[in-house]
Coordinates of C-alpha atoms and ligand atoms in Angstrom, one line a residue:
X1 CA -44.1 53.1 -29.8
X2 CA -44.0 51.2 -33.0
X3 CA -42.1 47.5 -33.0
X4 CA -39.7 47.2 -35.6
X5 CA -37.8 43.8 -36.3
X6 CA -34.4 44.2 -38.3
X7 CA -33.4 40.5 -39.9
X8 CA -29.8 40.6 -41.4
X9 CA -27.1 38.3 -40.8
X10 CA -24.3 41.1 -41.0
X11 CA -23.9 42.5 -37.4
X12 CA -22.7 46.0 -38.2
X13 CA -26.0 46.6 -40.9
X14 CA -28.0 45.3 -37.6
X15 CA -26.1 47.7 -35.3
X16 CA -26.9 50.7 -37.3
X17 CA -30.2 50.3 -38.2
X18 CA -30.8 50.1 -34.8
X19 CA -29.0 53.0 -33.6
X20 CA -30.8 55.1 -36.1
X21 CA -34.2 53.7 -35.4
X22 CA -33.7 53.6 -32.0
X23 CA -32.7 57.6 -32.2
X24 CA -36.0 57.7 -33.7
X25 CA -38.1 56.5 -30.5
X26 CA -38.6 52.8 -32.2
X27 CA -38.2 49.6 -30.2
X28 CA -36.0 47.3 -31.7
X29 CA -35.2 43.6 -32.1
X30 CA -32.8 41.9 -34.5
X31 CA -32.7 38.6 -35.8
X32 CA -29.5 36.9 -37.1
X33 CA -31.1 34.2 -39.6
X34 CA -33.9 33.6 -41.7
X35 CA -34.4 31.2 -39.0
X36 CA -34.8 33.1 -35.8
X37 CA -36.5 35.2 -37.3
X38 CA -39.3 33.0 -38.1
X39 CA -39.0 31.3 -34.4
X40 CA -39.2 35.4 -33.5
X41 CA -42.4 35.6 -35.4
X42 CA -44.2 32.3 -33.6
X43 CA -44.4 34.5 -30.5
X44 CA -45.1 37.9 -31.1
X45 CA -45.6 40.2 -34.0
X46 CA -43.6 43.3 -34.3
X47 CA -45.2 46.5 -36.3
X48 CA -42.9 46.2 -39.1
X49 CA -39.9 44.6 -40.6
X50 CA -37.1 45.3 -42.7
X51 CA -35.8 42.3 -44.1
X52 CA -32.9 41.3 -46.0
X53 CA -32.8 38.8 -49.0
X54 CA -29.7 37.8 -48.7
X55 CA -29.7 35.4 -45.9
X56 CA -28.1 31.8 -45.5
X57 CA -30.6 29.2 -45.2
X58 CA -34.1 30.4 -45.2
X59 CA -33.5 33.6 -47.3
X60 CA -35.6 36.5 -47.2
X61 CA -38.0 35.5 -49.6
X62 CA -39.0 32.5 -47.9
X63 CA -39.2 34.5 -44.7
X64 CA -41.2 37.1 -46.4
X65 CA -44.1 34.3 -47.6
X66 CA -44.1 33.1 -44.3
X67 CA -44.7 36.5 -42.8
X68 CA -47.5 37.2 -45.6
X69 CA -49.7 34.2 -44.7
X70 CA -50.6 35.3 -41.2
X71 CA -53.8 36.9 -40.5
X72 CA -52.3 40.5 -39.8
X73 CA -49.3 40.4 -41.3
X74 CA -46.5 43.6 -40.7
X75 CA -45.6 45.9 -43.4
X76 CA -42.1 44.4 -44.5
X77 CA -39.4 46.3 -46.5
X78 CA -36.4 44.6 -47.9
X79 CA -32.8 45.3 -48.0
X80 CA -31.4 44.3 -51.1
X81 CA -27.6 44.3 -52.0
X82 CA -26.3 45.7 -55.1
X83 CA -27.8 43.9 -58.7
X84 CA -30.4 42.8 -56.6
X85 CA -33.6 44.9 -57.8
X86 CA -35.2 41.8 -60.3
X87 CA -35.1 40.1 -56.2
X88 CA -36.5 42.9 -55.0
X89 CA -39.1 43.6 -57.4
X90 CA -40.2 39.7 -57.0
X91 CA -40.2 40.6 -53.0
X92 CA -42.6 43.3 -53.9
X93 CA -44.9 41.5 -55.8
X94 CA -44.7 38.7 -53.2
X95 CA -46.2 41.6 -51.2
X96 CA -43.0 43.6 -49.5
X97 CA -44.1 47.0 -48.6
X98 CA -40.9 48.6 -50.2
X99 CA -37.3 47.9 -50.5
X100 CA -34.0 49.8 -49.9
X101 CA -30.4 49.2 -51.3
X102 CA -27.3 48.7 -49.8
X103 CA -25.3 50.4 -49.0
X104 CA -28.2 52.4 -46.5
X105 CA -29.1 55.4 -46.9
X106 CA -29.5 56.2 -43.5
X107 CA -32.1 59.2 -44.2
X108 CA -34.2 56.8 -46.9
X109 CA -34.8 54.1 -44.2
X110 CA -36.5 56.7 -41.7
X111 CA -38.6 58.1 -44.7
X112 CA -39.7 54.4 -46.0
X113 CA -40.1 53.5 -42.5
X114 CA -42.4 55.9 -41.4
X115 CA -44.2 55.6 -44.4
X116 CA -44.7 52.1 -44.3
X117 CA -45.9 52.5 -40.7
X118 CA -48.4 55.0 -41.4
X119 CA -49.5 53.2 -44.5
X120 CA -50.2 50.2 -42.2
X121 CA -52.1 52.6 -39.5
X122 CA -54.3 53.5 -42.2
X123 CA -55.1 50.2 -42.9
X124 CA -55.9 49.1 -40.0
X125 CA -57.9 52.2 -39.2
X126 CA -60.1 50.9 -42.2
X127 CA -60.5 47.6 -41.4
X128 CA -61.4 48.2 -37.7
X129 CA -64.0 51.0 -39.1
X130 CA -65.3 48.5 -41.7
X131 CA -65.6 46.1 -38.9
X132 CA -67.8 48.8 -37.1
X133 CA -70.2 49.4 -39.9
X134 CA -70.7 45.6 -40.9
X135 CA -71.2 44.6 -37.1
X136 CA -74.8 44.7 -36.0
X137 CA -74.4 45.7 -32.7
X138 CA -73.8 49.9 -32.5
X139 CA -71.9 51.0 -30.0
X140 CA -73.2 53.8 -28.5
X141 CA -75.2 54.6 -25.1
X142 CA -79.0 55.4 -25.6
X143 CA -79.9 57.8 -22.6
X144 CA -80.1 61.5 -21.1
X145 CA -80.3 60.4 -16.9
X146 CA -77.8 61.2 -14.9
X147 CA -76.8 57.8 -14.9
X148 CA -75.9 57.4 -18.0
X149 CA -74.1 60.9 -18.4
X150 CA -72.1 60.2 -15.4
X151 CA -70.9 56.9 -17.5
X152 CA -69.9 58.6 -20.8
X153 CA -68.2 61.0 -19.0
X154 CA -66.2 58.5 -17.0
X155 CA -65.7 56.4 -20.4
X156 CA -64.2 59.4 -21.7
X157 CA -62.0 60.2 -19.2
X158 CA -60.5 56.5 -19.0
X159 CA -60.8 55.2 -22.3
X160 CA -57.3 57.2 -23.4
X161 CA -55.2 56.0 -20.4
X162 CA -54.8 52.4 -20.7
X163 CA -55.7 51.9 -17.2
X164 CA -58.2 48.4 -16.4
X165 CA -61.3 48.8 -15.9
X166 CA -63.9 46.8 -14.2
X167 CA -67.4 47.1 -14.9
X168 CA -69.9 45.7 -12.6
X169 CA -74.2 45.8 -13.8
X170 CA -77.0 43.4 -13.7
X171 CA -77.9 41.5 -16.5
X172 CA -78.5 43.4 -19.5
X173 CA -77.2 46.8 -18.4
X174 CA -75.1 47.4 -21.4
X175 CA -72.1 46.1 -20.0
X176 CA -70.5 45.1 -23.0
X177 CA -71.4 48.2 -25.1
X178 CA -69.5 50.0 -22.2
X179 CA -66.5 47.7 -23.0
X180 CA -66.6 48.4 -26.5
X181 CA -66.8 51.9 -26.4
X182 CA -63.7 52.1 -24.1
X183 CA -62.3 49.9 -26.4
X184 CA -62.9 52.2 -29.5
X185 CA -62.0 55.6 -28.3
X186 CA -58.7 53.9 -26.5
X187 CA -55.3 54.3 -28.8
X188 CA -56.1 50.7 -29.2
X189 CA -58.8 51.1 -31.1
X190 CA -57.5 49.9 -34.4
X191 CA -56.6 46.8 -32.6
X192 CA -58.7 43.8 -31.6
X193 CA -60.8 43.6 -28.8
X194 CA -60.8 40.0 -28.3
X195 CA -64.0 38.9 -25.9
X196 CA -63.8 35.6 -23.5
X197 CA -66.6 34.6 -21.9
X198 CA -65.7 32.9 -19.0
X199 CA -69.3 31.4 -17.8
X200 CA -69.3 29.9 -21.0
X201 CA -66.1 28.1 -21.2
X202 CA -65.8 24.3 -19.6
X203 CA -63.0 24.8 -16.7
X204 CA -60.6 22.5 -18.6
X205 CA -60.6 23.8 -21.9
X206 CA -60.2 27.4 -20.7
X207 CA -56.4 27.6 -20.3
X208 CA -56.1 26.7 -23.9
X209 CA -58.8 28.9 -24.6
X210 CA -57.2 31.7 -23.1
X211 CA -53.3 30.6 -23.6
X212 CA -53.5 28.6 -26.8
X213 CA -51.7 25.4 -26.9
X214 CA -49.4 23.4 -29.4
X215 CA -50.0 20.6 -31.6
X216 CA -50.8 17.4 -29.7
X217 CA -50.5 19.1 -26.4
X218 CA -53.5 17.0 -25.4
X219 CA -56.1 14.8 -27.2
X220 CA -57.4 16.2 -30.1
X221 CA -55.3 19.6 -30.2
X222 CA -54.3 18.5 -34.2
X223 CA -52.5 22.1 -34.7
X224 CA -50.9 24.5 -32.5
X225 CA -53.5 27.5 -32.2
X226 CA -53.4 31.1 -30.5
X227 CA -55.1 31.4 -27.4
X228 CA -57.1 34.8 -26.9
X229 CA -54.2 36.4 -25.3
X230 CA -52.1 36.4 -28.0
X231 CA -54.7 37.5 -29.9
X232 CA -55.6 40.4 -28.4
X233 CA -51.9 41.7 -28.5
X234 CA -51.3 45.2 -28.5
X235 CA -55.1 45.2 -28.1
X236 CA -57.8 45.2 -25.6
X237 CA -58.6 41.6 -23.8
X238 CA -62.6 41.5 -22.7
X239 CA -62.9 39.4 -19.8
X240 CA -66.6 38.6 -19.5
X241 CA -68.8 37.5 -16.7
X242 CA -65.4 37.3 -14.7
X243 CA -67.5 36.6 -11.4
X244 CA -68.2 32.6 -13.0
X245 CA -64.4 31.6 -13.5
X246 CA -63.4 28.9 -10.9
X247 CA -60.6 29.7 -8.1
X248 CA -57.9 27.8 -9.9
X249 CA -58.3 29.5 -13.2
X250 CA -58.3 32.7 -11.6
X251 CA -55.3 31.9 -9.8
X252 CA -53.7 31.3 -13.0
X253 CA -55.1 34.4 -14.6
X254 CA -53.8 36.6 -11.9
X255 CA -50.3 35.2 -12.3
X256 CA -50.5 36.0 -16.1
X257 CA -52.4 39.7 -15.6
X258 CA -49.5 40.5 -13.6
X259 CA -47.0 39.5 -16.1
X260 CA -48.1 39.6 -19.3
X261 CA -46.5 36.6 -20.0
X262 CA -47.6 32.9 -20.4
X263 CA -46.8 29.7 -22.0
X264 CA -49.2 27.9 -24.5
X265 CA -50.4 24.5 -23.1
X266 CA -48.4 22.2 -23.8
X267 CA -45.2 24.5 -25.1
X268 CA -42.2 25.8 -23.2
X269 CA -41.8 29.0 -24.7
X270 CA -42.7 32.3 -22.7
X271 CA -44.7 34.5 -24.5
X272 CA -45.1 38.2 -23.9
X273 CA -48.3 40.3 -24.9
X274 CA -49.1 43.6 -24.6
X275 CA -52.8 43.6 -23.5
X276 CA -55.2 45.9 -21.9
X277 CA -57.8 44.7 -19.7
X278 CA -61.6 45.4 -19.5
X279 CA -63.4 42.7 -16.8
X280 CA -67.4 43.3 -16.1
X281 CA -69.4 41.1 -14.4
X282 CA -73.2 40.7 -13.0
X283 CA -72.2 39.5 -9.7
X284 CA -70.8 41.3 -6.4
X285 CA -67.6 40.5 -6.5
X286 CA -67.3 42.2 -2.5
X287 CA -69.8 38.9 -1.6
X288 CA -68.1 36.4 -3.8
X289 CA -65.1 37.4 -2.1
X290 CA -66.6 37.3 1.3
X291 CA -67.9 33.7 0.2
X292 CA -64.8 32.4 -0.9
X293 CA -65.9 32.2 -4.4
X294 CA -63.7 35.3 -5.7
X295 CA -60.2 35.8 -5.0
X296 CA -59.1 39.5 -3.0
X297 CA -56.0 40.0 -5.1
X298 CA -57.5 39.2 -8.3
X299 CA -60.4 41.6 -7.7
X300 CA -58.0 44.4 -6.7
X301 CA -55.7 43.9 -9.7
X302 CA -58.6 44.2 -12.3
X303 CA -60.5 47.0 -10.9
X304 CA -58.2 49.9 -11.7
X305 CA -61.1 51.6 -12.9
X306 CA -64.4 50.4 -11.6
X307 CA -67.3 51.7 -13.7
X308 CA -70.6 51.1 -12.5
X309 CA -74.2 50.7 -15.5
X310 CA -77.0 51.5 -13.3
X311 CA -80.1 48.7 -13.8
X312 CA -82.8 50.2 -16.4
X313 CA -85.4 51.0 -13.3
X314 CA -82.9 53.6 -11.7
X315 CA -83.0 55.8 -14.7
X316 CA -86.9 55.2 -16.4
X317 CA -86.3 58.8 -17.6
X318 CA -84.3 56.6 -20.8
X319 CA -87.3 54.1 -21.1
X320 CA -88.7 56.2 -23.6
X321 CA -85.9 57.3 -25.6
X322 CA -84.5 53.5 -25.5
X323 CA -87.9 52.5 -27.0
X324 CA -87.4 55.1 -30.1
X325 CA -84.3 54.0 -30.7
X326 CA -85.1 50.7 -31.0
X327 CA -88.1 50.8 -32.9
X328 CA -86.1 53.2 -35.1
X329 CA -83.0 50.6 -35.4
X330 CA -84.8 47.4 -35.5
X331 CA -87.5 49.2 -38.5
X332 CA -84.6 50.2 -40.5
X333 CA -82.8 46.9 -40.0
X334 CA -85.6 44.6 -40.5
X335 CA -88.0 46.7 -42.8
X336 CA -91.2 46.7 -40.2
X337 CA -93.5 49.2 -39.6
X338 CA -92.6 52.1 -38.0
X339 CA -94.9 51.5 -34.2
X340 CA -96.0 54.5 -32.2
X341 CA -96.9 53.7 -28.3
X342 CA -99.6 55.6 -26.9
X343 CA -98.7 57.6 -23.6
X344 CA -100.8 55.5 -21.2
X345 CA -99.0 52.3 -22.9
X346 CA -95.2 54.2 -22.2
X347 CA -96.9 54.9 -18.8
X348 CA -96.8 51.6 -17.7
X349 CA -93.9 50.6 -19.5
X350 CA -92.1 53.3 -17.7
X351 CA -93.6 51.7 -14.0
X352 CA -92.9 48.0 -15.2
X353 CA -89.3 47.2 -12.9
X354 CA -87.4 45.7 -16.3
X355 CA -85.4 42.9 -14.6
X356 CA -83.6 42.0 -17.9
X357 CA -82.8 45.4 -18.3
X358 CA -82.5 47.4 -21.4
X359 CA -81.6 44.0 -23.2
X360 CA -85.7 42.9 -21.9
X361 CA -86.5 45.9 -22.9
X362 CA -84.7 45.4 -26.7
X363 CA -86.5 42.3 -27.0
X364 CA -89.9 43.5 -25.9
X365 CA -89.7 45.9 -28.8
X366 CA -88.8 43.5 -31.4
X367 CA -91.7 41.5 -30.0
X368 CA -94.1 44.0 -29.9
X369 CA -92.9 45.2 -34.0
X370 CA -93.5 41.5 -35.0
X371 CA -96.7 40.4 -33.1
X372 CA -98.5 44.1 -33.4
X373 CA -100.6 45.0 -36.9
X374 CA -101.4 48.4 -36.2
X375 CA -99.4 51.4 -35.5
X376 CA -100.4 52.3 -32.2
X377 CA -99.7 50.3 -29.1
X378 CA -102.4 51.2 -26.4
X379 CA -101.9 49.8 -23.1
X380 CA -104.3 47.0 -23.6
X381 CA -102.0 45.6 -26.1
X382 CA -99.5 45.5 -23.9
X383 CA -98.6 42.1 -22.6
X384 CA -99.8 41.1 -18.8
X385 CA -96.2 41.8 -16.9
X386 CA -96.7 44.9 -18.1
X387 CA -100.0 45.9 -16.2
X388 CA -99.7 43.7 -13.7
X389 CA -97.6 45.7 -11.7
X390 CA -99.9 48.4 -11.5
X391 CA -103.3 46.0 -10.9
X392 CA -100.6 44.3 -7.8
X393 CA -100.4 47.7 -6.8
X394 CA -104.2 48.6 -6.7
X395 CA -105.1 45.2 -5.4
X396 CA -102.6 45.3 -2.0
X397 CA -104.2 49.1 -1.5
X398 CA -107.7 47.8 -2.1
X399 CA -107.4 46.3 1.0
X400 CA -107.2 49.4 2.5
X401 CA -109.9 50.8 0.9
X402 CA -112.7 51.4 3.8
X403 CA -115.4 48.4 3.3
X404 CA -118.2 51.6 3.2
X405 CA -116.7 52.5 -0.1
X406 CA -119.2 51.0 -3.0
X407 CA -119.2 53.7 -5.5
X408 CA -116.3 52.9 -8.4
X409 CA -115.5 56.5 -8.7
X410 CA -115.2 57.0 -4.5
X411 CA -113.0 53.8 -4.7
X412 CA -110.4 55.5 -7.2
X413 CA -110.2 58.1 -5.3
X414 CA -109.6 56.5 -1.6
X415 CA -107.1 54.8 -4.4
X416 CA -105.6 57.5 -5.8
X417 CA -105.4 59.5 -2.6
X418 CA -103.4 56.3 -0.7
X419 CA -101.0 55.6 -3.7
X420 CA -100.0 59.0 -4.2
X421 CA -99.3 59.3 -0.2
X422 CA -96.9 56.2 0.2
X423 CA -95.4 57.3 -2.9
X424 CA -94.5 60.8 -2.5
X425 CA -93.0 59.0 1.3
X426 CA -90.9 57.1 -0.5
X427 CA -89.5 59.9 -2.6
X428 CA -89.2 62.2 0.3
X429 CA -91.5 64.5 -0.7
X430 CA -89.8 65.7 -3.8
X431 CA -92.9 66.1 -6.1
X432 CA -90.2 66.1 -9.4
X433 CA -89.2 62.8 -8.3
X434 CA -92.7 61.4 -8.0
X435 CA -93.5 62.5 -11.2
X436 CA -90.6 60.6 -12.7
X437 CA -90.9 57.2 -10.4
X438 CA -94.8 57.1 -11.6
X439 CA -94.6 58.4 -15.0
X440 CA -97.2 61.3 -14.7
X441 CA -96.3 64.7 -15.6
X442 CA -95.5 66.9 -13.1
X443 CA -98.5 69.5 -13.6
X444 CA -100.9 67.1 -14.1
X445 CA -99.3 65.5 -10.7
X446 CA -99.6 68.6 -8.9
X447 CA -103.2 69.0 -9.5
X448 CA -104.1 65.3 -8.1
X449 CA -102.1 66.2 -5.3
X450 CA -103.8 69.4 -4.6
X451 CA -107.4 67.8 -5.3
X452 CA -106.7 65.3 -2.5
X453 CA -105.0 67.9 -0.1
X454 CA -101.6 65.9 0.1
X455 CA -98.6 68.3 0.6
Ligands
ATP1 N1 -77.8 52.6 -23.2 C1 -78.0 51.7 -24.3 N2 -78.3 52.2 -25.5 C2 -78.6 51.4 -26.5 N3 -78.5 50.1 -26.5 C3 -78.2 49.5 -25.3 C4 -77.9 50.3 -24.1 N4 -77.7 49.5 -23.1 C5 -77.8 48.2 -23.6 N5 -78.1 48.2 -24.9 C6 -78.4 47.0 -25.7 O1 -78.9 46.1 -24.9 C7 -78.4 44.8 -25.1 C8 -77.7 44.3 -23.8 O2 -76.5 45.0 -23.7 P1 -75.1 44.4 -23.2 O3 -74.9 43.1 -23.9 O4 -74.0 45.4 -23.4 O5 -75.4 44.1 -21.7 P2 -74.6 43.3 -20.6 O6 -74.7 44.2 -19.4 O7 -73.3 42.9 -21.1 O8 -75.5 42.1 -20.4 P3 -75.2 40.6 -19.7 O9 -74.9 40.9 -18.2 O10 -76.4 39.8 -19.9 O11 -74.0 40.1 -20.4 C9 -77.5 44.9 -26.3 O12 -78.2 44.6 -27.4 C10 -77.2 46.4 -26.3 O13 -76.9 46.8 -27.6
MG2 MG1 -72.5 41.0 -21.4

């Protein structure tokens, strides 16, 4: 429910613009003074304000310029007393929303109040959408295996509740495009998600990093400045790599997760944010804990909702469509040549184990639409990793070829004939499987099968 902040220094005008607003389903805070009002604003931001002039000391104007030179500022609508419309009309050009005259009109402040409110939706609909379309990165899930249905669906069902997830994937599973798209289809999604990295911060800079500090809280901290909590208020916070933050900053993160609150380093206020939590990690945070490297409590807090990316080699059925998309998004993007692979090249690709995942698999692409001049990539053009998984694989059954075999064409076959056996072991003897694990089609499969007299 929207945050509204009502700044007047006569009580009973505070009193009733609450009760109204209140009636209304809106939170409320008041703020005597131009003053507290502005010490109000140093810790949180409310969704809107109505504001009076009129105040002793820092008047409304002031307090309105103030308010206007933060990065998101509210809507604000003033209160003006009687002769006061030239004030007024400077407040709006000083970039008030609106303004209303005393004495209230009780039924005018719910209509300019819920207009300002959806005005400022709107905008920030726009700006997060405009944010979408200029960012490189598209947030959307490549795939059709049952992996990565099972995901969507489970990113649909938990992206509307709020709830935390934790999402746990090797290295360049898509971990963060999972985040993102919780993010987006969450009601925060016109909000911030704010992303820390926490392999990537040095252990004593973090707490400011995450908390913010003020000015001259230690050497070199010239101005007070937000910490990522704060600004991911009302938002989503992306904890990333979670699995690298050192025991004593995670004991201080769980004491804050569990709160919500915090103090900047270096101040003594308490601060209260509003922040949903999306953790992933590359690392098994069961082990770590059983190492002593993770903490229990902090592991059960954050996964809510654990959400698991399977690794690119458990679902080869999207190799193929990942590579279109690629080529398709990096040709548009960058202006190359459209690149076709030919089927014995996506063969192997398919075989290849990817340990880098789809993000190895991203860059392969771009690789291969810079280095290759023609349109078709055959598997010869393919670069060694890539084939030498399949020449390991002929090479540890040669040695089970029988030594009487001299004929190239016998060998393939005593070749053929082994592979195919271990391998349809390994997949239990579900030919459908087979097909997929060694990228051959399942007809043409069967038929090899049935010329060697494997069932
Ligand atoms: N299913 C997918 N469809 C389309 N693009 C994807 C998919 N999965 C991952 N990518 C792309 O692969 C790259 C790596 O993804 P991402 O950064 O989300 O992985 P990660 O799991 O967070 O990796 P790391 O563990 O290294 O941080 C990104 O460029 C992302 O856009
Ligand atoms: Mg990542």
């Amino acid at each position: 429910m929207a945050h509204i902040l009502v700044v007047d220094d006569e009580k009973d005008i505070r009193l009733s613009l609450r009760g109204i607003l209140e009636d209304e389903g809106f939170e409320v805070d008041e703020a005597e003074s131009g003053e507290a009002a502005l010490a109000y604003l140093e810790d949180r931001t409310p969704d809107l304000m109505l504001l009076d002039i009129w105040l002793t000391g820092v008047d409304g104007l002031e307090v309105l310029t103030r308010v206007r030179e933060g990065a998101a500022p509210p809507p604000v609508i003033m209160i003006s007393g009687h002769g006061n419309i030239e004030t007024a009309v400077s407040a709006i050009k000083k970039g008030a929303f609106d303004f209303i005259e005393k004495p209230l009109s009780l039924e005018k402040v719910i209509v300019c109040v819920n207009k300002a409110l959806e005005f400022n939706s709107i905008r920030r609909e726009n700006i997060a959408l405009r944010q979408r379309l200029t960012s490189s990165q598209v947030h959307q899930l490549t795939g059709q295996s049952d992996g990565v249905a099972l995901l969507r669906g489970q990113i649909e069902r938990v992206a509307p509740t709020d709830a935390w997830v934790l999402i746990t994937g090797e290295n360049g599973t898509g971990k963060e495009i999972v985040a993102r798209m919780i993010h987006d289809s969450s009601k925060r999604g016109d909000r911030s998600l704010v992303a820390v990295n926490c392999a990537a911060i040095p252990e004593e800079l973090i707490e400011s990093e995450l908390f913010g500090h003020e000015k001259g809280a230690f050497t070199g901290a010239d101005s007070a400045q937000a910490g990522k909590f704060e600004l991911a208020d009302k938002g989503t916070l992306f904890l990333d790599e979670i699995g690298d933050m050192s025991l004593k900053t995670q004991a201080k993160i769980l004491r804050i997760l569990q709160e919500q609150k915090f103090e900047r380093v270096g101040g003594r206020r308490t601060m209260s944010v509003d922040v949903r939590v999306i953790a992933a990690t590359n690392k098994d945070l069961m082990d770590e804990i059983k190492e002593g490297r993770f903490r229990e409590d902090l592991y059960y807090r954050l996964k809510v909702f654990p959400l698991t990316v399977p690794p690119l080699r458990e679902r080869v059925e999207d190799i193929v469509l990942l590579i279109d998309e690629f080529v398709g998004r990096l040709t548009r993007m960058h202006g190359f040549k459209p690149l076709r692979f030919a089927d014995s090249a996506l063969a192997a690709l398919t075989r290849y184990t990817w340990p880098g995942n789809v993000r190895e698999l991203k860059n392969f692409v771009e690789r291969m639409l810079i280095m290759h001049g023609g349109d078709e990539v055959r598997i010869e053009d393919l670069p060694d990793e890539f084939t030498r998984s399949v020449a390991g694989g002929e090479s540890t059954a040669a040695g089970s070829i029988p030594a009487g075999v001299v004929d190239f064409k016998a060998a393939r076959q005593e070749f053929e004939a082994a592979f195919l056996r271990r391998k349809l072991e390994e997949c239990g003897g579900n030919i459908t499987r087979l097909a997929e694990s060694i990228g051959l089609e399942r007809s043409y499969l069967y038929r090899k099968l049935k010329s060697y007299d494997i069932q």
